[in-house]
Amino acid sequence: MGEMSQIRNIVILTGAGISAESGIDTFRDAGGLWEQHRVEDVATPEGFARDPDLVLNFYDMRRAALTRVEPNAAHAALARLDAEWGGDLLIVTQNVDDLHERAGASRVLHMHGELKSALCTACEMRSPWDAPMIDRPPCPVCRAPMLRPDVVWFGEMPYQMDRIYTALRNADLFVSIGTSGAVYPAAGFVRDARELGVQTQELNLERSEGSNWFHESRQGRAGELVPMWVEEMLAR
Ligand code: BJW
């Protein structure tokens, strides 16, 4: 196994591809979310300022759709790895769904926010949120009717970057699952990891934009590749 034999600390980056087999649309694939909406309309602060109803409705629909989907074999396998892995492990997800948690994973960081969270534009507090926002409900903290989806739009700073970079510095292995590598800073983690001397692997349906940066790249469906990879990790 050579250089792969000394692995104790793992950082796993996940993207929309890991939830695709649960029936959640990806962004950039054919039939994906960006084919139905212009990115600049629904995923920027400017788009929200221009047409809040469109944006609130877009996220209300996606939040409601969560009740109709279930975690798949890939989420389940990562939850098992999280439970059984003795070293440090962090699942950094770009996804705003809650499927990692519903599969049972606990070491999860949502760098692009969460559908089931509300961000108050008046008091800036984040609150757990399950309901629609289109009817301008009051903030649970300050009562102002000024909630927005607690998601990270283009031009906004992703959550917990310090914690992510700390985990990368301590990592022995960085694994990227189901992401196209089109959106920064997440797309840059593989290069950051390599500069830090961390081993890197990619598991994706197709070669991603940053594929050549990885020491190893495997192509296939997450529901098949991830359980196989987890078996390998736990058998080491
Ligand atoms: C399967 C599969 C199966 C399918 N099995 N695999 C140059 C110009 C302008 C801006 C920039 C620039 N360079 C960098 C930037 C900044 C910008 C950016 O990256 N732009 C690029 C487009 C160039 N980034 C930002 O603005 C970020 N913030 C930032 O940089 O802050 C610093 C800063 C602040 C202020 C000023 C300046 C700098 C924020 C980015 C926020 C991204 N937000 C979104 C929306 C979140 C809410 C929501 O969900 O609606 O996050 S965009 C969207 O893309 C979402 C995703 O998390 C993200 C990544 O997408 P992902 O997960 O990779 O999905 P896909 O669809 O792209 O790929 C799916 C993959 O799965 C494919 O490869 C399939 O093949 C595969 N797949 N089925 C396995 N079954």
Tab-separated table of C-alpha atoms and ligand atoms in Angstrom:
chain	number	residue	atom	x	y	z
A	1	MET	CA	0.000	0.000	0.000
A	2	GLY	CA	3.021	2.293	0.312
A	3	GLU	CA	2.192	5.930	0.973
A	4	MET	CA	-1.483	5.126	1.643
A	5	SER	CA	-0.666	3.016	4.707
A	6	GLN	CA	-0.264	5.778	7.294
A	7	ILE	CA	-3.754	7.236	7.226
A	8	ARG	CA	-5.272	8.412	10.451
A	9	ASN	CA	-7.025	11.720	9.752
A	10	ILE	CA	-9.474	12.105	6.882
A	11	VAL	CA	-11.253	15.068	5.303
A	12	ILE	CA	-14.132	14.162	2.983
A	13	LEU	CA	-15.631	16.791	0.664
A	14	THR	CA	-19.073	15.993	-0.715
A	15	GLY	CA	-21.157	17.675	-3.418
A	16	ALA	CA	-24.486	17.319	-5.163
A	17	GLY	CA	-23.444	14.035	-6.822
A	18	ILE	CA	-23.652	12.142	-3.526
A	19	SER	CA	-27.345	13.033	-3.210
A	20	ALA	CA	-28.223	12.467	-6.875
A	21	GLU	CA	-29.249	8.840	-6.339
A	22	SER	CA	-31.586	10.000	-3.562
A	23	GLY	CA	-33.448	11.986	-6.214
A	24	ILE	CA	-32.096	15.465	-5.484
A	25	ASP	CA	-31.125	17.351	-8.642
A	26	THR	CA	-27.486	18.355	-9.072
A	27	PHE	CA	-26.657	21.862	-10.300
A	28	ARG	CA	-24.629	21.475	-13.470
A	29	ASP	CA	-25.689	18.113	-14.938
A	30	ALA	CA	-28.248	17.885	-17.750
A	31	GLY	CA	-31.667	18.487	-16.179
A	32	GLY	CA	-29.958	20.010	-13.133
A	33	LEU	CA	-31.096	23.028	-11.144
A	34	TRP	CA	-29.148	25.561	-13.200
A	35	GLU	CA	-30.898	24.444	-16.369
A	36	GLN	CA	-34.195	25.539	-14.840
A	37	HIS	CA	-32.936	28.748	-13.210
A	38	ARG	CA	-30.269	31.321	-13.921
A	39	VAL	CA	-27.640	31.056	-11.215
A	40	GLU	CA	-27.429	34.818	-10.869
A	41	ASP	CA	-31.203	34.970	-10.224
A	42	VAL	CA	-31.443	32.417	-7.408
A	43	ALA	CA	-27.961	32.061	-5.901
A	44	THR	CA	-26.653	35.598	-5.443
A	45	PRO	CA	-27.467	38.368	-2.928
A	46	GLU	CA	-28.248	40.611	-5.913
A	47	GLY	CA	-30.788	38.128	-7.252
A	48	PHE	CA	-32.456	37.959	-3.837
A	49	ALA	CA	-32.631	41.765	-3.624
A	50	ARG	CA	-34.136	41.933	-7.133
A	51	ASP	CA	-36.789	39.225	-6.753
A	52	PRO	CA	-37.100	37.845	-3.215
A	53	ASP	CA	-40.296	35.903	-4.031
A	54	LEU	CA	-38.541	33.924	-6.782
A	55	VAL	CA	-35.634	33.067	-4.489
A	56	LEU	CA	-37.755	32.243	-1.418
A	57	ASN	CA	-39.962	30.034	-3.565
A	58	PHE	CA	-36.947	28.240	-5.108
A	59	TYR	CA	-35.641	27.340	-1.639
A	60	ASP	CA	-39.120	26.622	-0.195
A	61	MET	CA	-39.574	24.013	-2.951
A	62	ARG	CA	-36.201	22.419	-2.294
A	63	ARG	CA	-36.774	22.390	1.495
A	64	ALA	CA	-40.189	20.748	0.998
A	65	ALA	CA	-38.651	18.181	-1.371
A	66	LEU	CA	-36.372	16.972	1.440
A	67	THR	CA	-39.349	15.274	3.074
A	68	ARG	CA	-39.755	13.092	-0.048
A	69	VAL	CA	-36.177	11.782	-0.258
A	70	GLU	CA	-34.041	9.377	1.755
A	71	PRO	CA	-30.292	9.007	2.259
A	72	ASN	CA	-28.707	6.507	-0.161
A	73	ALA	CA	-26.003	3.868	0.183
A	74	ALA	CA	-23.243	6.489	-0.141
A	75	HIS	CA	-24.547	8.555	2.787
A	76	ALA	CA	-24.994	5.356	4.813
A	77	ALA	CA	-21.432	4.223	4.088
A	78	LEU	CA	-19.950	7.580	5.154
A	79	ALA	CA	-22.037	7.474	8.345
A	80	ARG	CA	-20.601	4.028	9.054
A	81	LEU	CA	-17.063	5.290	8.455
A	82	ASP	CA	-17.760	8.246	10.754
A	83	ALA	CA	-18.959	5.876	13.492
A	84	GLU	CA	-16.114	3.373	13.152
A	85	TRP	CA	-13.087	5.472	12.197
A	86	GLY	CA	-10.791	6.005	15.183
A	87	GLY	CA	-8.840	8.962	13.798
A	88	ASP	CA	-10.059	12.451	13.037
A	89	LEU	CA	-12.687	12.610	10.327
A	90	LEU	CA	-14.614	15.558	8.934
A	91	ILE	CA	-17.312	15.432	6.272
A	92	VAL	CA	-17.256	18.877	4.664
A	93	THR	CA	-20.389	19.042	2.566
A	94	GLN	CA	-21.288	21.670	-0.004
A	95	ASN	CA	-24.804	20.278	0.081
A	96	VAL	CA	-27.632	22.105	1.801
A	97	ASP	CA	-29.685	18.914	2.250
A	98	ASP	CA	-29.684	16.970	5.534
A	99	LEU	CA	-28.996	13.489	4.140
A	100	HIS	CA	-25.603	12.983	5.820
A	101	GLU	CA	-27.209	13.637	9.217
A	102	ARG	CA	-30.271	11.508	8.446
A	103	ALA	CA	-27.949	8.631	7.516
A	104	GLY	CA	-26.419	8.984	10.991
A	105	ALA	CA	-23.190	10.915	10.387
A	106	SER	CA	-22.275	13.360	13.122
A	107	ARG	CA	-18.928	14.867	12.061
A	108	VAL	CA	-20.521	17.008	9.319
A	109	LEU	CA	-19.793	20.629	8.391
A	110	HIS	CA	-22.145	22.462	5.989
A	111	MET	CA	-19.874	24.965	4.277
A	112	HIS	CA	-22.677	26.296	1.997
A	113	GLY	CA	-25.333	26.398	4.722
A	114	GLU	CA	-28.509	24.354	5.148
A	115	LEU	CA	-32.031	24.328	3.734
A	116	LYS	CA	-33.369	23.627	7.210
A	117	SER	CA	-31.894	26.796	8.679
A	118	ALA	CA	-33.003	30.414	8.464
A	119	LEU	CA	-30.744	33.457	8.530
A	120	CYS	CA	-32.278	36.692	9.803
A	121	THR	CA	-31.216	39.691	7.722
A	122	ALA	CA	-32.184	41.954	10.666
A	123	CYS	CA	-30.448	40.363	13.682
A	124	GLU	CA	-28.151	37.975	11.734
A	125	MET	CA	-29.062	35.001	13.950
A	126	ARG	CA	-29.366	31.524	12.436
A	127	SER	CA	-32.381	29.447	13.532
A	128	PRO	CA	-33.469	25.876	12.746
A	129	TRP	CA	-36.211	26.166	10.106
A	130	ASP	CA	-38.675	23.705	8.603
A	131	ALA	CA	-41.429	25.866	7.097
A	132	PRO	CA	-41.821	28.007	3.973
A	133	MET	CA	-40.469	31.568	3.983
A	134	ILE	CA	-42.556	32.973	1.132
A	135	ASP	CA	-45.161	34.401	3.540
A	136	ARG	CA	-42.455	36.343	5.456
A	137	PRO	CA	-42.664	34.629	8.868
A	138	PRO	CA	-41.037	36.388	11.837
A	139	CYS	CA	-37.522	35.585	13.004
A	140	PRO	CA	-37.746	33.290	16.087
A	141	VAL	CA	-35.138	35.491	17.791
A	142	CYS	CA	-36.022	39.143	17.007
A	143	ARG	CA	-39.491	38.749	15.384
A	144	ALA	CA	-38.528	40.802	12.309
A	145	PRO	CA	-40.151	39.317	9.161
A	146	MET	CA	-36.818	39.353	7.375
A	147	LEU	CA	-35.632	35.782	7.059
A	148	ARG	CA	-33.639	34.430	4.134
A	149	PRO	CA	-32.444	30.912	3.392
A	150	ASP	CA	-29.297	30.193	5.422
A	151	VAL	CA	-27.309	29.229	2.349
A	152	VAL	CA	-24.082	30.637	0.930
A	153	TRP	CA	-24.568	32.463	-2.356
A	154	PHE	CA	-21.919	33.530	-4.872
A	155	GLY	CA	-19.837	36.381	-3.481
A	156	GLU	CA	-20.563	35.339	0.119
A	157	MET	CA	-18.060	33.716	2.461
A	158	PRO	CA	-18.600	29.983	3.047
A	159	TYR	CA	-19.028	28.891	6.657
A	160	GLN	CA	-16.233	27.673	8.948
A	161	MET	CA	-13.316	28.064	6.538
A	162	ASP	CA	-10.852	28.186	9.458
A	163	ARG	CA	-12.072	24.860	10.751
A	164	ILE	CA	-11.861	23.326	7.265
A	165	TYR	CA	-8.278	24.471	6.690
A	166	THR	CA	-7.267	23.294	10.164
A	167	ALA	CA	-8.696	19.861	9.349
A	168	LEU	CA	-6.870	19.835	5.978
A	169	ARG	CA	-3.563	20.708	7.653
A	170	ASN	CA	-4.006	17.771	10.035
A	171	ALA	CA	-5.267	15.366	7.367
A	172	ASP	CA	-3.487	12.377	5.878
A	173	LEU	CA	-6.144	11.837	3.222
A	174	PHE	CA	-8.510	14.164	1.355
A	175	VAL	CA	-11.380	12.532	-0.549
A	176	SER	CA	-13.706	14.418	-2.880
A	177	ILE	CA	-17.079	12.801	-3.672
A	178	GLY	CA	-19.719	13.865	-6.220
A	179	THR	CA	-18.629	17.401	-6.953
A	180	SER	CA	-17.824	19.025	-10.295
A	181	GLY	CA	-14.962	21.139	-8.946
A	182	ALA	CA	-16.464	24.278	-10.492
A	183	VAL	CA	-17.033	26.351	-7.359
A	184	TYR	CA	-14.330	27.880	-5.171
A	185	PRO	CA	-13.051	27.719	-2.505
A	186	ALA	CA	-14.119	24.032	-2.312
A	187	ALA	CA	-12.694	23.360	-5.780
A	188	GLY	CA	-9.290	24.484	-4.492
A	189	PHE	CA	-9.136	22.088	-1.527
A	190	VAL	CA	-7.402	19.404	-3.594
A	191	ARG	CA	-4.557	21.766	-4.484
A	192	ASP	CA	-4.380	23.007	-0.881
A	193	ALA	CA	-4.211	19.390	0.274
A	194	ARG	CA	-1.429	18.530	-2.179
A	195	GLU	CA	0.640	21.514	-1.103
A	196	LEU	CA	0.287	20.201	2.443
A	197	GLY	CA	1.477	16.745	1.360
A	198	VAL	CA	-1.934	15.136	1.899
A	199	GLN	CA	-2.978	12.096	-0.185
A	200	THR	CA	-5.939	12.875	-2.460
A	201	GLN	CA	-8.666	10.726	-4.012
A	202	GLU	CA	-11.693	11.541	-6.123
A	203	LEU	CA	-14.902	9.494	-6.421
A	204	ASN	CA	-17.211	10.971	-9.083
A	205	LEU	CA	-19.469	9.922	-11.941
A	206	GLU	CA	-17.076	11.528	-14.410
A	207	ARG	CA	-13.688	13.191	-14.210
A	208	SER	CA	-14.253	16.573	-12.529
A	209	GLU	CA	-12.674	19.873	-13.591
A	210	GLY	CA	-9.847	19.388	-11.106
A	211	SER	CA	-9.466	15.657	-11.726
A	212	ASN	CA	-5.805	15.807	-12.693
A	213	TRP	CA	-4.900	17.222	-9.285
A	214	PHE	CA	-5.897	14.009	-7.504
A	215	HIS	CA	-3.444	11.178	-6.849
A	216	GLU	CA	-6.279	8.794	-7.695
A	217	SER	CA	-9.602	9.292	-9.464
A	218	ARG	CA	-12.352	6.668	-9.653
A	219	GLN	CA	-15.395	7.055	-11.903
A	220	GLY	CA	-18.814	5.646	-11.110
A	221	ARG	CA	-21.985	6.182	-9.122
A	222	ALA	CA	-21.524	7.297	-5.535
A	223	GLY	CA	-23.972	4.612	-4.372
A	224	GLU	CA	-21.513	1.985	-5.619
A	225	LEU	CA	-18.095	3.642	-5.251
A	226	VAL	CA	-18.495	5.026	-1.740
A	227	PRO	CA	-19.530	1.773	0.025
A	228	MET	CA	-16.595	0.013	-1.724
A	229	TRP	CA	-14.170	2.728	-0.668
A	230	VAL	CA	-15.445	2.652	2.944
A	231	GLU	CA	-14.971	-1.130	3.036
A	232	GLU	CA	-11.373	-0.626	1.887
A	233	MET	CA	-10.728	2.038	4.509
A	234	LEU	CA	-12.147	-0.045	7.371
A	235	ALA	CA	-10.259	-3.155	6.237
A	236	ARG	CA	-6.877	-1.409	6.364
B	1	BJW	C1	-22.374	11.997	-9.461
B	1	BJW	C2	-23.578	11.343	-9.537
B	1	BJW	C3	-23.635	10.108	-8.893
B	1	BJW	C4	-23.841	13.150	-10.606
B	1	BJW	N1	-22.567	9.651	-8.255
B	1	BJW	N2	-21.317	11.521	-8.835
B	1	BJW	C5	-14.088	34.158	-10.638
B	1	BJW	C6	-15.110	35.055	-10.935
B	1	BJW	C7	-16.154	35.282	-10.051
B	1	BJW	C8	-16.218	34.630	-8.865
B	1	BJW	C9	-15.201	33.756	-8.591
B	1	BJW	C10	-14.143	33.532	-9.439
B	1	BJW	N3	-13.331	32.603	-8.889
B	1	BJW	C11	-13.849	32.253	-7.726
B	1	BJW	C12	-14.989	32.948	-7.529
B	1	BJW	C13	-15.865	32.906	-6.420
B	1	BJW	C14	-17.079	32.011	-6.577
B	1	BJW	C15	-16.850	30.913	-7.599
B	1	BJW	O1	-16.348	29.847	-7.314
B	1	BJW	N4	-17.247	31.100	-8.830
B	1	BJW	C16	-17.007	30.084	-9.862
B	1	BJW	C17	-18.306	29.828	-10.601
B	1	BJW	C18	-15.858	30.520	-10.724
B	1	BJW	N5	-17.256	31.456	-5.261
B	1	BJW	C19	-17.897	32.129	-4.308
B	1	BJW	O2	-18.420	33.205	-4.518
B	1	BJW	C20	-17.886	31.499	-2.932
B	1	BJW	N6	-17.488	32.442	-1.976
B	1	BJW	C21	-16.249	32.935	-1.933
B	1	BJW	O3	-15.409	32.688	-2.776
B	1	BJW	O4	-16.027	33.725	-0.842
B	1	BJW	C22	-14.819	34.465	-0.801
B	1	BJW	C23	-15.173	35.834	-1.290
B	1	BJW	C24	-16.180	36.543	-0.680
B	1	BJW	C25	-16.471	37.802	-1.128
B	1	BJW	C26	-15.807	38.309	-2.211
B	1	BJW	C27	-14.793	37.596	-2.817
B	1	BJW	C28	-14.480	36.327	-2.358
B	1	BJW	C29	-19.292	31.060	-2.552
B	1	BJW	C30	-19.780	29.955	-3.398
B	1	BJW	C31	-21.210	29.589	-2.978
B	1	BJW	C32	-21.782	28.475	-3.840
B	1	BJW	N7	-23.169	28.350	-3.567
B	1	BJW	C33	-23.928	27.299	-4.218
B	1	BJW	C34	-25.423	27.499	-3.873
B	1	BJW	C35	-25.655	27.116	-2.410
B	1	BJW	C36	-27.097	27.089	-2.057
B	1	BJW	C37	-27.907	26.127	-2.919
B	1	BJW	O5	-27.770	24.899	-2.791
B	1	BJW	O6	-28.691	26.637	-3.713
B	1	BJW	O7	-23.486	26.019	-3.775
B	1	BJW	S1	-23.670	27.219	-5.983
B	1	BJW	C38	-23.802	25.456	-6.093
B	1	BJW	O8	-22.553	24.926	-6.558
B	1	BJW	C39	-23.970	24.958	-4.650
B	1	BJW	C40	-23.056	23.779	-4.628
B	1	BJW	O9	-22.698	23.484	-3.283
B	1	BJW	C41	-21.907	24.222	-5.477
B	1	BJW	C42	-21.057	23.100	-5.993
B	1	BJW	O10	-21.773	22.276	-6.839
B	1	BJW	P1	-21.513	20.701	-6.846
B	1	BJW	O11	-21.898	20.121	-5.557
B	1	BJW	O12	-20.138	20.437	-7.315
B	1	BJW	O13	-22.593	20.206	-7.911
B	1	BJW	P2	-22.473	20.058	-9.509
B	1	BJW	O14	-23.849	19.902	-10.041
B	1	BJW	O15	-21.649	21.148	-10.083
B	1	BJW	O16	-21.648	18.723	-9.738
B	1	BJW	C43	-22.191	17.453	-9.421
B	1	BJW	C44	-21.152	16.383	-9.765
B	1	BJW	O17	-21.656	15.139	-9.338
B	1	BJW	C45	-20.866	16.266	-11.275
B	1	BJW	O18	-19.463	16.223	-11.500
B	1	BJW	C46	-21.515	14.934	-11.662
B	1	BJW	O19	-20.795	14.223	-12.650
B	1	BJW	C47	-21.461	14.179	-10.371
B	1	BJW	N8	-22.532	13.198	-10.216
B	1	BJW	N9	-24.456	12.113	-10.314
B	1	BJW	C48	-21.408	10.387	-8.281
B	1	BJW	N10	-24.791	9.373	-8.933
